[in-house]
Amino acid sequence: MGYKHNIEEILDIGYDILRKKGYHNVGINQILNQAGIPKGSFYNFFESKEDFAIKVVKRYGETNTEWMQTFFDNSELSPIESLQSFYKFMIDTNENDDFLSGCIINNMSIEVGRINETMAHKANEQFISWLNILARVINEGQELKEITHKFKALEIAEYLHAGFYGTFSRMKVTRNRTYMDTWYNMSFEFIKY
Amino acid sequence: MGYKHNIEEILDIGYDILRKKGYHNVGINQILNQAGIPKGSFYNFFESKEDFAIKVVKRYGETNTEWMQTFFDNSELSPIESLQSFYKFMIDTNENDDFLSGCIINNMSIEVGRINETMAHKANEQFISWLNILARVINEGQELKEITHKFKALEIAEYLHAGFYGTFSRMKVTRNRTYMDTWYNMSFEFIKY
DNA sequence: AATAAATAAGACCAATCGGTCTAATTTGAA
DNA sequence: TTCAAATTAGACCGATTGGTCTTATTTATT
């Protein structure tokens, strides 16, 4: 049983490339070159390019779920304040990326989700994990009367998720954070108790 | 000066294909076949695939600007009611498309906007046209005390635009309208006077 | 009717696509 | 130490990519 290459390392490199350049715009060879592996090894690990992309999405989704979980678990702020610091962090992160990349799962959903059932399903799974974490924090905020009771916690989570993702398409063509900051201010004004 | 093919007809066919399948996932040949034109004629009309896609985006954007303008001009509803009927119509339209396609300019922004400056610029132009029309209606709603004065009309337009577009990525992986309806209800609750 | 310009038409091009195949190498277990 | 299995390695494959080129046709102008 020979071994040498690290699958997770290849997935991490794939994550960087697919997030920045998309799916159909990236050839297998680009991934092979950047990861420094021959084609035979790649197809030994992954059934196809599609299989590879799905595993990249899965790995990123799960890593991010864990990260979000510890972010909110370790937060010493109140529920709504930790939500605010979460979205502030997300906006800052996109600024550091020059507003070009966005979220790989959002990108994949838009580009690939409609033409690939498996990808759609896997992307949806990750979204649901994230939304449940957000909903838990929102629910705490509702109990502390920080957040409106007009809607269910999960509905507010979906609402914030949609709004934030919507700013991505503006961001990618304007290349600045104005719209993200405006979205942030308005959203937290609207959902407050 | 010979002629035969109709450029605008080709652009309309290109619109259908690019909206449904994306940019990098579509080959020139697919467009040629569907439009029934040979390659030589295509490259007689368009400099490149990129040039073609940009002209498709421009044509759709301008057509949609005109459509929105007459939609709101001819509306006999109050400002906020005509906004509601506008978004209801948009959600219904996506349902009729089986939630697979979304908005071509949103799709292009996400997939191509980050790697193609010209496309980003052209997409942004169209967004701005639409946002200005929305802002005008919102402003009327504010004057009639139907819509909140907490934010500027253009900010609210950006906010609605972002939220609505954000539902697209969920829509494409869940393939149902639940999240769009929830977004609709929450948004109009939040922006009311 | 003759002419020149624009367009139509599709064969053709190198480059790249995702993927396969065979052979060499490395490995853990016997 | 032998051996079978897994992995490494990259040459190779047909299909398709965006784009070019030459030739035939159509058109408006004269």
GROMACS .gro file of C-alpha atoms in nm, chain B residues 32-190:
model
  159
  225LEU     CA    1  -2.403   2.851  -3.351
  226ASN     CA    2  -2.613   2.534  -3.366
  227GLN     CA    3  -2.905   2.681  -3.178
  228ALA     CA    4  -2.897   3.005  -3.372
  229GLY     CA    5  -2.842   2.823  -3.701
  230ILE     CA    6  -2.548   3.035  -3.810
  231PRO     CA    7  -2.199   2.932  -3.921
  232LYS     CA    8  -1.890   3.030  -3.726
  233GLY     CA    9  -1.774   3.276  -3.988
  234SER     CA   10  -2.088   3.482  -3.952
  235PHE     CA   11  -2.060   3.482  -3.576
  236TYR     CA   12  -1.708   3.620  -3.581
  237ASN     CA   13  -1.819   3.868  -3.839
  238PHE     CA   14  -2.064   4.011  -3.585
  239PHE     CA   15  -1.866   3.963  -3.265
  240GLU     CA   16  -1.497   4.004  -3.191
  241SER     CA   17  -1.486   3.713  -2.949
  242LYS     CA   18  -1.691   3.500  -2.713
  243GLU     CA   19  -1.627   3.760  -2.444
  244ASP     CA   20  -1.750   4.040  -2.670
  245PHE     CA   21  -2.061   3.834  -2.746
  246ALA     CA   22  -2.139   3.773  -2.378
  247ILE     CA   23  -2.093   4.138  -2.293
  248LYS     CA   24  -2.333   4.239  -2.569
  249VAL     CA   25  -2.585   3.983  -2.442
  250VAL     CA   26  -2.559   4.131  -2.093
  251LYS     CA   27  -2.592   4.484  -2.228
  252ARG     CA   28  -2.898   4.400  -2.438
  253TYR     CA   29  -3.074   4.218  -2.157
  254GLY     CA   30  -2.987   4.489  -1.907
  255GLU     CA   31  -3.124   4.765  -2.126
  256THR     CA   32  -3.436   4.570  -2.219
  257ASN     CA   33  -3.502   4.501  -1.854
  258THR     CA   34  -3.446   4.865  -1.763
  259GLU     CA   35  -3.713   4.966  -2.013
  260TRP     CA   36  -3.945   4.694  -1.889
  261MET     CA   37  -3.906   4.802  -1.525
  262GLN     CA   38  -3.960   5.163  -1.621
  263THR     CA   39  -4.289   5.093  -1.796
  264PHE     CA   40  -4.392   4.849  -1.524
  265PHE     CA   41  -4.371   5.119  -1.257
  266ASP     CA   42  -4.491   5.398  -1.484
  267ASN     CA   43  -4.806   5.209  -1.576
  268SER     CA   44  -4.873   5.076  -1.228
  269GLU     CA   45  -5.193   5.205  -1.075
  270LEU     CA   46  -5.090   5.077  -0.734
  271SER     CA   47  -4.928   5.283  -0.460
  272PRO     CA   48  -4.546   5.289  -0.456
  273ILE     CA   49  -4.502   5.012  -0.198
  274GLU     CA   50  -4.775   4.803  -0.356
  275SER     CA   51  -4.617   4.828  -0.697
  276LEU     CA   52  -4.284   4.730  -0.544
  277GLN     CA   53  -4.454   4.428  -0.393
  278SER     CA   54  -4.615   4.329  -0.717
  279PHE     CA   55  -4.278   4.370  -0.888
  280TYR     CA   56  -4.103   4.127  -0.653
  281LYS     CA   57  -4.399   3.888  -0.657
  282PHE     CA   58  -4.370   3.881  -1.033
  283MET     CA   59  -3.996   3.817  -1.014
  284ILE     CA   60  -4.044   3.525  -0.774
  285ASP     CA   61  -4.319   3.376  -0.991
  286THR     CA   62  -4.094   3.406  -1.295
  287ASN     CA   63  -3.819   3.208  -1.124
  288GLU     CA   64  -4.069   2.944  -1.021
  289ASN     CA   65  -4.170   2.906  -1.384
  290ASP     CA   66  -3.802   2.847  -1.464
  291ASP     CA   67  -3.789   2.568  -1.206
  292PHE     CA   68  -3.559   2.787  -0.996
  293LEU     CA   69  -3.265   2.687  -1.213
  294SER     CA   70  -3.161   2.997  -1.404
  295GLY     CA   71  -3.186   3.311  -1.196
  296CYS     CA   72  -3.072   3.645  -1.332
  297ILE     CA   73  -2.812   3.631  -1.609
  298ILE     CA   74  -2.634   3.941  -1.482
  299ASN     CA   75  -2.616   3.804  -1.130
  300ASN     CA   76  -2.481   3.477  -1.269
  301MET     CA   77  -2.228   3.656  -1.485
  302SER     CA   78  -2.122   3.881  -1.198
  303ILE     CA   79  -2.048   3.583  -0.977
  304GLU     CA   80  -1.887   3.363  -1.242
  305VAL     CA   81  -1.713   3.611  -1.470
  306GLY     CA   82  -1.714   3.945  -1.285
  307ARG     CA   83  -1.406   3.865  -1.083
  308ILE     CA   84  -1.192   3.753  -1.376
  309ASN     CA   85  -1.306   3.997  -1.642
  310GLU     CA   86  -1.292   4.369  -1.583
  311THR     CA   87  -1.502   4.460  -1.886
  312MET     CA   88  -1.779   4.221  -1.790
  313ALA     CA   89  -1.775   4.351  -1.433
  314HIS     CA   90  -1.808   4.707  -1.558
  315LYS     CA   91  -2.093   4.626  -1.795
  316ALA     CA   92  -2.281   4.428  -1.531
  317ASN     CA   93  -2.241   4.711  -1.283
  318GLU     CA   94  -2.386   4.959  -1.532
  319GLN     CA   95  -2.701   4.752  -1.566
  320PHE     CA   96  -2.738   4.708  -1.190
  321ILE     CA   97  -2.711   5.083  -1.142
  322SER     CA   98  -2.986   5.148  -1.399
  323TRP     CA   99  -3.220   4.908  -1.222
  324LEU     CA  100  -3.135   5.043  -0.877
  325ASN     CA  101  -3.212   5.397  -0.983
  326ILE     CA  102  -3.557   5.296  -1.101
  327LEU     CA  103  -3.624   5.115  -0.774
  328ALA     CA  104  -3.492   5.411  -0.576
  329ARG     CA  105  -3.733   5.644  -0.750
  330VAL     CA  106  -4.031   5.428  -0.652
  331ILE     CA  107  -3.900   5.391  -0.298
  332ASN     CA  108  -3.859   5.766  -0.272
  333GLU     CA  109  -4.222   5.816  -0.369
  334GLY     CA  110  -4.317   5.562  -0.106
  335GLN     CA  111  -4.120   5.756   0.152
  336GLU     CA  112  -4.292   6.079   0.061
  337LEU     CA  113  -4.629   5.909   0.102
  338LYS     CA  114  -4.513   5.769   0.437
  339GLU     CA  115  -4.546   5.412   0.316
  340ILE     CA  116  -4.175   5.338   0.350
  341THR     CA  117  -3.935   5.403   0.636
  342HIS     CA  118  -3.733   5.727   0.645
  343LYS     CA  119  -3.452   5.562   0.842
  344PHE     CA  120  -3.246   5.510   0.526
  345LYS     CA  121  -3.203   5.677   0.190
  346ALA     CA  122  -3.410   5.550  -0.102
  347LEU     CA  123  -3.104   5.429  -0.291
  348GLU     CA  124  -2.978   5.243   0.015
  349ILE     CA  125  -3.309   5.065   0.048
  350ALA     CA  126  -3.297   4.982  -0.322
  351GLU     CA  127  -2.950   4.831  -0.280
  352TYR     CA  128  -3.074   4.646   0.024
  353LEU     CA  129  -3.371   4.490  -0.154
  354HIS     CA  130  -3.157   4.410  -0.455
  355ALA     CA  131  -2.897   4.233  -0.241
  356GLY     CA  132  -3.154   4.039  -0.042
  357PHE     CA  133  -3.343   3.925  -0.348
  358TYR     CA  134  -3.026   3.817  -0.527
  359GLY     CA  135  -2.909   3.637  -0.217
  360THR     CA  136  -3.214   3.414  -0.231
  361PHE     CA  137  -3.093   3.295  -0.572
  362SER     CA  138  -2.809   3.087  -0.435
  363ARG     CA  139  -3.044   2.915  -0.191
  364MET     CA  140  -3.304   2.873  -0.463
  365LYS     CA  141  -3.061   2.701  -0.696
  366VAL     CA  142  -2.975   2.432  -0.444
  367THR     CA  143  -3.313   2.391  -0.274
  368ARG     CA  144  -3.519   2.425  -0.591
  369ASN     CA  145  -3.819   2.578  -0.416
  370ARG     CA  146  -3.958   2.922  -0.341
  371THR     CA  147  -3.989   2.901   0.037
  372TYR     CA  148  -3.687   3.121   0.103
  373MET     CA  149  -3.792   3.375  -0.155
  374ASP     CA  150  -4.137   3.408  -0.001
  375THR     CA  151  -3.991   3.440   0.348
  376TRP     CA  152  -3.749   3.702   0.226
  377TYR     CA  153  -4.038   3.890   0.065
  378ASN     CA  154  -4.251   3.894   0.379
  379MET     CA  155  -3.966   3.996   0.606
  380SER     CA  156  -3.831   4.265   0.375
  381PHE     CA  157  -4.160   4.446   0.340
  382GLU     CA  158  -4.224   4.420   0.712
  383PHE     CA  159  -3.886   4.582   0.775
   0.00000   0.00000   0.00000
